[in-house]
Amino acid sequence: MSTSAPVALAKAATYDPAEILAAVRGCLGHQGGIRAWVKPGQRVLLKPNLLGGFPVERAVTTHPAVIRAVALLVREAGGEPWIGDSPGMGALDKVASRCGLEPVLAETGARLVDFSEAAEYPVPGHRVVPQLTLTRVLREVDVIISLPKLKTHGHLVMTGALKNQYGLIPGSLKSQWHFRLRQPEWMAALILDIDRVARPALAIMDAVVAMEGAGPSAGQPRPVGALLAGACLVSVDVVACQLIGLQPPQVPVLAAAASQQYGTTDPRKIEVLGGDWRSLRVPDFAPVPHLADVQRLVPLPAFVLRWIRRLWTARPRILPHCTQCGICAAGCPVKPTAIHPDRTGGGPQVEDHRCICCYCCHEFCPQHAIELRQSWLARRISLGRLADRATRWLS
Ligand code: SF4
Ligand code: SF4
C-alpha cells in the first residue's frame, strides 16, 4: 500500500521539454533523485493517463513532455522505461500516436506495452474482492511510476494519482466493474484495492495544464502550472485537489482512503517540498458541476444519499453534432446498451431507467457530442444549498 511521504512541487509554466525535464528533476531532487527509486537494470513501467486518442492540447491525456522527462531520467538511472496503459477507447499504438508519444518512444527507446493480457493478483487487506484481474505487465516490471493528469471527473469528482491506476484493468473488464460498482464510493474502494496490488513506487502528476469543468474528456484545459511528485499517491491527490479548490472529503477516492485509514488525507499532515502550494492554487477552478456537494451530506444514511443522488444526477444526452460513430454504445457497460446514437427518428437515445450514470459514454465520445444534462430538480434546487441546510438541521 502507499505509505505516507512528502509531496514535492515544482512550477512549470509551459510544456517546453527542457523546462519540464528540469521541473521533474527538481521535484525528484527533493526526495533523493530518480536513483532513490530506480536501480540499474530495472524495468520501470510508466503509467500515464492515455484515456483515448485526443490531441495533446485538449488536456485529456498526460502530456508527452512529462512522459519524455521521466523516461529520460529512468534511462539516466540505468533503468529500462516501459510505457503502458489500457485506453478506454482505441488500440494503444494508435492512441499513443495521437497523444504525441511517437517522438518520445523514438528518443528514449522506451517500450510501448499494452495491457490486454490479464493475470490474477491477490489483494492484501482487500475491501472489494480478494483477487483482482489486472494487466500481466505488473508481473514483468520491477518498478511502477504513475504519471496521472489532473482533471475533473464526472463520476469521481477528480481524477489523479489513485484513479490513474484504474487503467491497469485490461480492456472491457473496466466496463464490467462500472456496471457492478455503480456508486462512486464503491468504485473508490475498488481503486484503493488496485493500489494495494500495484503499489506504484511514485506518482508524478501533470498539472501544468489541468482539465476543469466536464472532465475527464469534455472539459476545458486550465493552466495550473504545477508538477507534483510523491511516493504516497493519497498525499499527491490531497495536495492536487487543494490546488483546484476541492477538499479531500469531496473526492470519493480520498473519502474512502480516510475511512479506511489508507494513507494521510489530512492536508496539515502532509509535508510539501519545493514551495508553497498556495501560490499555485487556482481559486476559480471549475469543478464538475453536479456531484461534488453530495459528499457533504455525510450525516444522512447511505440509502437516503443514494436516493437524493439519483434525483439530482445528471443524465447523458446526445447532441446534434454526433457523427454516429458508435463508440459510446460500444463502451456502455449496460448490455444491451443503454445508449442508442442511431435513434435519430424516434425512441429515446438514452434509456434513463437502464442507464447507470457511469458516464463512460461522455468520457469516450471523441466529438464532445454527449452532454451531462442536469435533472429538472437539480436545475431548480442547488444540491450545495440543500446540503448546507441538511447539515445545519442535523447538527
Ligand atoms: S455520441 Fe459521440 S461516441 Fe456516440 S456515436 Fe455520437 S459521436 Fe460517436
Ligand atoms: S448510457 Fe452512458 S452513462 Fe449510461 S450506462 Fe451507458 S455509458 Fe454509462
XYZ file of C-alpha atoms and ligand atoms in Angstrom:
411
model
C 0.000 0.000 0.000
C 1.048 3.589 -0.448
C 2.825 4.952 2.610
C 2.765 8.490 3.894
C 5.538 10.568 2.330
C 6.161 14.189 1.405
C 4.922 15.646 -1.844
C 7.316 17.702 -3.955
C 6.048 20.548 -6.042
C 7.662 22.304 -8.997
C 6.396 25.201 -11.081
C 6.252 24.729 -14.841
C 4.558 27.399 -16.900
C 4.786 25.573 -20.232
C 5.411 22.159 -21.732
C 8.757 23.214 -23.129
C 10.711 19.907 -22.942
C 13.729 21.463 -21.222
C 11.545 23.224 -18.646
C 9.599 20.044 -17.908
C 12.743 17.948 -17.589
C 14.188 20.483 -15.150
C 10.916 20.585 -13.179
C 10.659 16.780 -12.888
C 14.319 16.586 -11.935
C 13.733 19.311 -9.341
C 10.697 17.505 -7.875
C 12.617 14.256 -7.531
C 15.725 16.051 -6.279
C 13.872 16.948 -3.079
C 13.408 13.243 -2.451
C 16.792 11.766 -3.309
C 16.567 11.914 -7.101
C 15.408 9.235 -9.533
C 18.065 6.839 -8.214
C 16.117 6.605 -4.970
C 13.507 4.650 -6.909
C 15.196 3.175 -9.967
C 18.234 0.888 -9.898
C 20.339 -0.123 -12.903
C 18.778 -2.884 -14.970
C 15.262 -2.483 -13.572
C 12.241 -2.465 -15.820
C 10.203 0.593 -14.977
C 6.574 0.865 -16.028
C 5.477 4.448 -16.679
C 1.697 4.560 -16.489
C 0.373 7.796 -17.996
C -3.274 8.647 -18.463
C -3.930 7.664 -22.092
C -7.709 7.691 -21.977
C -8.030 7.879 -25.755
C -6.559 9.381 -28.892
C -7.136 13.022 -28.026
C -4.928 15.825 -29.324
C -2.417 16.953 -26.716
C -3.868 20.462 -26.464
C -7.195 19.101 -25.203
C -5.505 18.224 -21.884
C -7.212 14.845 -21.681
C -4.034 12.790 -21.516
C -0.682 13.096 -19.756
C 1.473 15.435 -21.813
C 4.255 13.727 -23.801
C 6.827 16.192 -22.439
C 6.194 14.825 -18.933
C 6.395 11.202 -20.094
C 9.594 12.010 -22.006
C 11.226 13.645 -18.994
C 10.519 10.689 -16.712
C 11.659 8.168 -19.351
C 14.931 10.069 -19.798
C 15.522 10.117 -16.037
C 14.817 6.382 -15.822
C 17.445 5.888 -18.538
C 19.842 8.104 -16.588
C 19.436 5.823 -13.583
C 20.197 2.785 -15.758
C 16.597 1.578 -15.882
C 14.561 0.394 -18.854
C 11.426 2.505 -19.363
C 8.210 0.816 -20.462
C 5.182 2.958 -21.232
C 1.799 1.329 -20.918
C -1.925 1.831 -20.476
C -5.257 0.327 -21.388
C -7.064 3.158 -23.189
C -10.789 3.442 -22.684
C -11.185 3.571 -26.450
C -8.966 2.562 -29.319
C -5.825 0.472 -29.726
C -2.843 1.581 -27.653
C -0.480 2.198 -30.605
C -2.978 4.489 -32.321
C -3.842 6.276 -29.086
C -0.146 6.752 -28.290
C 0.436 8.183 -31.734
C -2.415 10.691 -31.428
C -1.242 11.651 -27.953
C 2.164 12.638 -29.315
C 4.160 9.699 -27.956
C 5.921 8.556 -31.134
C 8.835 11.030 -30.810
C 9.111 10.140 -27.112
C 9.397 6.431 -27.892
C 11.983 7.144 -30.594
C 14.091 9.431 -28.419
C 14.030 7.445 -25.171
C 13.906 3.933 -26.617
C 11.017 3.219 -24.253
C 8.940 0.156 -25.000
C 5.210 0.617 -25.527
C 3.289 -2.143 -23.740
C -0.420 -2.752 -23.902
C -2.356 -4.213 -21.024
C -4.567 -6.649 -22.913
C -3.073 -9.777 -21.324
C -4.514 -10.339 -17.871
C -3.303 -12.023 -14.712
C -4.837 -12.660 -11.308
C -3.490 -10.961 -8.204
C -4.385 -11.425 -4.529
C -5.382 -8.157 -2.846
C -3.779 -7.800 0.594
C -6.266 -6.277 3.049
C -8.906 -6.082 0.310
C -12.179 -4.152 0.715
C -13.913 -5.184 -2.508
C -12.567 -8.524 -3.765
C -9.789 -10.811 -2.514
C -8.431 -11.245 -6.029
C -8.217 -8.798 -8.920
C -7.662 -9.254 -12.642
C -5.104 -6.696 -13.769
C -2.572 -6.450 -16.570
C 0.056 -9.175 -16.731
C 2.653 -6.436 -17.231
C 2.689 -5.855 -13.449
C 4.464 -9.202 -13.119
C 7.103 -8.238 -15.670
C 8.281 -4.932 -14.241
C 10.295 -4.069 -11.140
C 9.016 -0.546 -10.520
C 5.826 1.341 -11.396
C 5.707 5.105 -11.750
C 2.235 6.537 -12.188
C 2.002 9.609 -14.438
C -1.520 10.953 -13.921
C -3.147 14.010 -15.429
C -5.046 16.275 -13.044
C -8.655 16.502 -14.234
C -12.190 16.783 -13.002
C -14.228 13.605 -13.303
C -17.983 13.287 -13.769
C -18.320 10.175 -11.629
C -15.472 10.581 -9.121
C -15.191 14.393 -8.941
C -11.435 14.361 -9.587
C -9.015 12.018 -11.322
C -5.410 11.989 -10.215
C -2.776 9.555 -8.983
C -5.048 6.923 -7.427
C -7.674 6.941 -10.174
C -4.986 6.670 -12.849
C -4.452 3.067 -11.782
C -7.907 2.081 -12.986
C -6.188 1.745 -16.379
C -4.320 -1.301 -15.041
C -7.562 -3.232 -15.578
C -7.411 -4.792 -19.035
C -9.836 -3.632 -21.740
C -13.510 -4.408 -21.377
C -13.148 -5.603 -17.795
C -13.255 -1.916 -16.890
C -16.831 -1.694 -18.181
C -17.839 -4.716 -16.137
C -16.605 -3.035 -12.984
C -18.510 0.117 -13.904
C -21.643 -1.994 -14.116
C -21.036 -3.818 -10.858
C -19.915 -0.801 -8.810
C -22.399 1.915 -9.674
C -21.911 4.113 -6.635
C -18.855 6.373 -6.571
C -17.933 5.137 -3.114
C -17.863 1.523 -4.328
C -15.692 2.453 -7.287
C -13.444 4.399 -4.927
C -12.980 1.286 -2.782
C -12.019 -0.710 -5.870
C -9.422 1.893 -6.815
C -7.824 1.571 -3.391
C -7.775 -2.212 -3.836
C -5.966 -1.746 -7.154
C -3.424 0.424 -5.354
C -2.952 -2.341 -2.770
C -1.896 -4.657 -5.589
C 0.036 -2.332 -7.893
C 1.881 -0.346 -5.219
C 3.466 2.246 -7.526
C 6.737 3.497 -6.157
C 5.958 7.029 -7.175
C 3.436 9.294 -8.821
C 4.462 12.282 -10.911
C 1.382 14.308 -11.742
C 0.959 16.509 -14.794
C -0.888 19.569 -13.502
C 0.835 22.015 -15.838
C -2.409 22.288 -17.766
C -5.233 20.506 -15.956
C -8.830 19.959 -17.066
C -11.719 21.805 -15.431
C -15.472 21.521 -15.900
C -16.864 18.480 -17.666
C -13.892 16.161 -17.213
C -12.398 13.714 -17.744
C -12.581 14.279 -21.508
C -15.038 17.049 -22.342
C -13.853 19.782 -20.011
C -11.673 22.774 -20.687
C -7.883 22.935 -20.378
C -6.911 25.110 -17.419
C -3.325 26.131 -16.674
C -2.254 25.330 -13.119
C 1.484 25.396 -13.768
C 2.495 22.599 -11.423
C 4.149 19.215 -11.350
C 3.733 17.131 -8.202
C 5.670 14.058 -7.167
C 5.441 11.760 -4.202
C 5.667 8.176 -3.083
C 2.262 8.275 -1.372
C -0.434 8.534 -4.018
C -3.022 9.572 -1.457
C -0.880 12.533 -0.409
C -0.246 13.548 -4.032
C -4.011 13.567 -4.652
C -4.687 15.523 -1.459
C -2.271 18.285 -2.490
C -3.599 18.237 -6.058
C -7.220 18.586 -5.019
C -6.338 21.552 -2.864
C -4.692 23.236 -5.836
C -8.041 23.158 -7.620
C -10.171 24.199 -4.653
C -11.509 20.803 -3.587
C -11.385 19.388 -0.097
C -10.382 15.713 0.276
C -13.812 14.581 1.632
C -15.415 15.845 -1.592
C -13.378 13.366 -3.640
C -14.794 9.836 -3.204
C -11.420 8.102 -3.537
C -9.945 10.297 -0.815
C -13.066 9.932 1.335
C -12.642 6.148 1.029
C -8.950 6.463 1.896
C -9.871 8.454 5.022
C -12.471 5.929 6.144
C -10.051 3.040 5.564
C -7.164 4.949 7.200
C -5.276 4.395 3.984
C -2.530 6.975 3.721
C -2.785 10.530 5.027
C -5.755 12.584 3.895
C -5.310 15.425 6.371
C -3.558 18.193 4.390
C -2.000 19.555 7.582
C -0.055 16.322 7.998
C 1.426 16.303 4.505
C 4.791 17.945 4.060
C 5.042 19.833 0.773
C 8.581 20.340 -0.539
C 9.746 22.822 -3.134
C 7.440 25.733 -2.464
C 4.129 26.858 -1.046
C 1.265 25.101 -2.840
C -0.980 28.078 -2.077
C 0.947 30.160 -4.590
C -0.280 27.782 -7.332
C -3.861 27.437 -6.149
C -6.470 28.204 -8.814
C -9.337 29.641 -6.755
C -11.908 29.728 -9.550
C -11.161 26.291 -10.988
C -14.473 24.992 -12.367
C -15.474 21.715 -10.712
C -17.725 19.033 -12.142
C -20.992 20.837 -11.526
C -23.340 18.151 -10.326
C -21.822 15.684 -7.892
C -19.295 17.298 -5.633
C -21.664 18.603 -2.985
C -23.386 15.266 -2.445
C -20.461 14.120 -0.348
C -21.231 16.816 2.167
C -24.492 15.121 3.119
C -22.498 12.742 5.252
C -24.855 12.637 8.254
C -27.601 11.068 6.138
C -27.965 7.290 5.859
C -26.420 5.747 2.743
C -29.761 4.750 1.182
C -31.059 8.328 1.543
C -27.881 9.634 -0.039
C -28.330 7.263 -2.951
C -31.966 8.315 -3.416
C -31.079 12.009 -3.341
C -28.190 11.460 -5.687
C -30.428 9.665 -8.167
C -32.905 12.564 -8.147
C -30.160 15.088 -8.790
C -27.927 13.044 -11.052
C -27.151 14.424 -14.485
C -28.097 12.254 -17.467
C -26.197 11.788 -20.710
C -27.809 13.364 -23.748
C -26.603 13.103 -27.340
C -26.094 16.422 -29.117
C -26.950 17.112 -32.769
C -23.345 17.058 -33.975
C -22.998 13.339 -33.135
C -21.386 11.515 -36.052
C -22.906 8.147 -35.067
C -19.508 6.506 -34.795
C -20.938 4.113 -32.197
C -18.039 4.408 -29.717
C -20.368 5.390 -26.870
C -22.635 2.370 -27.403
C -19.653 0.018 -27.650
C -18.274 1.325 -24.362
C -21.556 1.333 -22.413
C -21.257 -1.301 -19.655
C -25.021 -1.969 -19.695
C -25.907 -4.862 -22.006
C -27.786 -4.460 -24.235
C -26.547 -0.906 -24.454
C -28.465 1.902 -22.723
C -27.419 4.465 -25.335
C -28.561 4.492 -28.953
C -26.960 7.212 -31.087
C -28.603 5.791 -34.216
C -32.119 6.517 -32.908
C -32.472 9.822 -34.655
C -36.022 9.293 -35.873
C -37.730 8.294 -32.614
C -37.332 6.428 -29.361
C -35.083 7.526 -26.512
C -31.418 7.788 -27.375
C -30.602 7.172 -23.718
C -32.749 4.750 -21.728
C -32.706 6.562 -18.396
C -34.242 3.650 -16.467
C -31.360 1.382 -17.539
C -28.520 3.916 -17.620
C -26.334 3.542 -14.513
C -24.826 7.038 -14.930
C -21.254 5.813 -15.135
C -20.577 8.487 -17.810
C -18.332 6.184 -19.846
C -20.130 7.377 -22.997
C -19.388 11.005 -22.125
C -15.781 10.087 -21.398
C -15.288 8.148 -24.629
C -17.051 10.383 -27.176
C -14.354 11.825 -29.436
C -16.692 14.576 -30.697
C -17.837 16.060 -27.367
C -21.304 15.121 -28.582
C -22.607 13.926 -25.226
C -23.538 16.400 -22.557
C -24.407 15.559 -18.995
C -27.703 17.298 -18.564
C -28.795 18.192 -15.062
C -32.123 16.852 -13.857
C -35.216 19.048 -13.658
C -34.805 19.117 -9.874
C -31.108 19.951 -9.959
C -31.755 22.906 -12.237
C -34.178 24.368 -9.661
C -32.609 23.427 -6.331
C -28.887 23.644 -5.682
C -27.658 20.478 -4.049
C -24.974 22.516 -2.333
C -27.607 24.704 -0.629
C -29.635 21.634 0.268
C -26.517 20.025 1.734
C -25.849 23.119 3.836
C -29.405 23.147 5.161
C -29.444 19.410 5.876
C -26.140 19.602 7.696
C -27.337 22.571 9.778
C -30.620 20.821 10.540
C -28.926 17.616 11.606
C -26.191 19.248 13.689
S -22.325 10.452 -29.215
Fe -20.139 10.583 -29.679
S -19.373 8.493 -29.361
Fe -21.602 8.343 -29.517
S -21.976 7.916 -31.651
Fe -22.113 10.146 -31.408
S -20.064 10.923 -31.885
Fe -19.870 8.689 -31.534
S -25.590 5.375 -21.350
Fe -23.595 6.248 -20.805
S -23.788 6.836 -18.655
Fe -25.481 5.424 -19.126
S -24.714 3.411 -18.555
Fe -24.269 3.651 -20.740
S -22.184 4.508 -20.792
Fe -22.931 4.730 -18.675
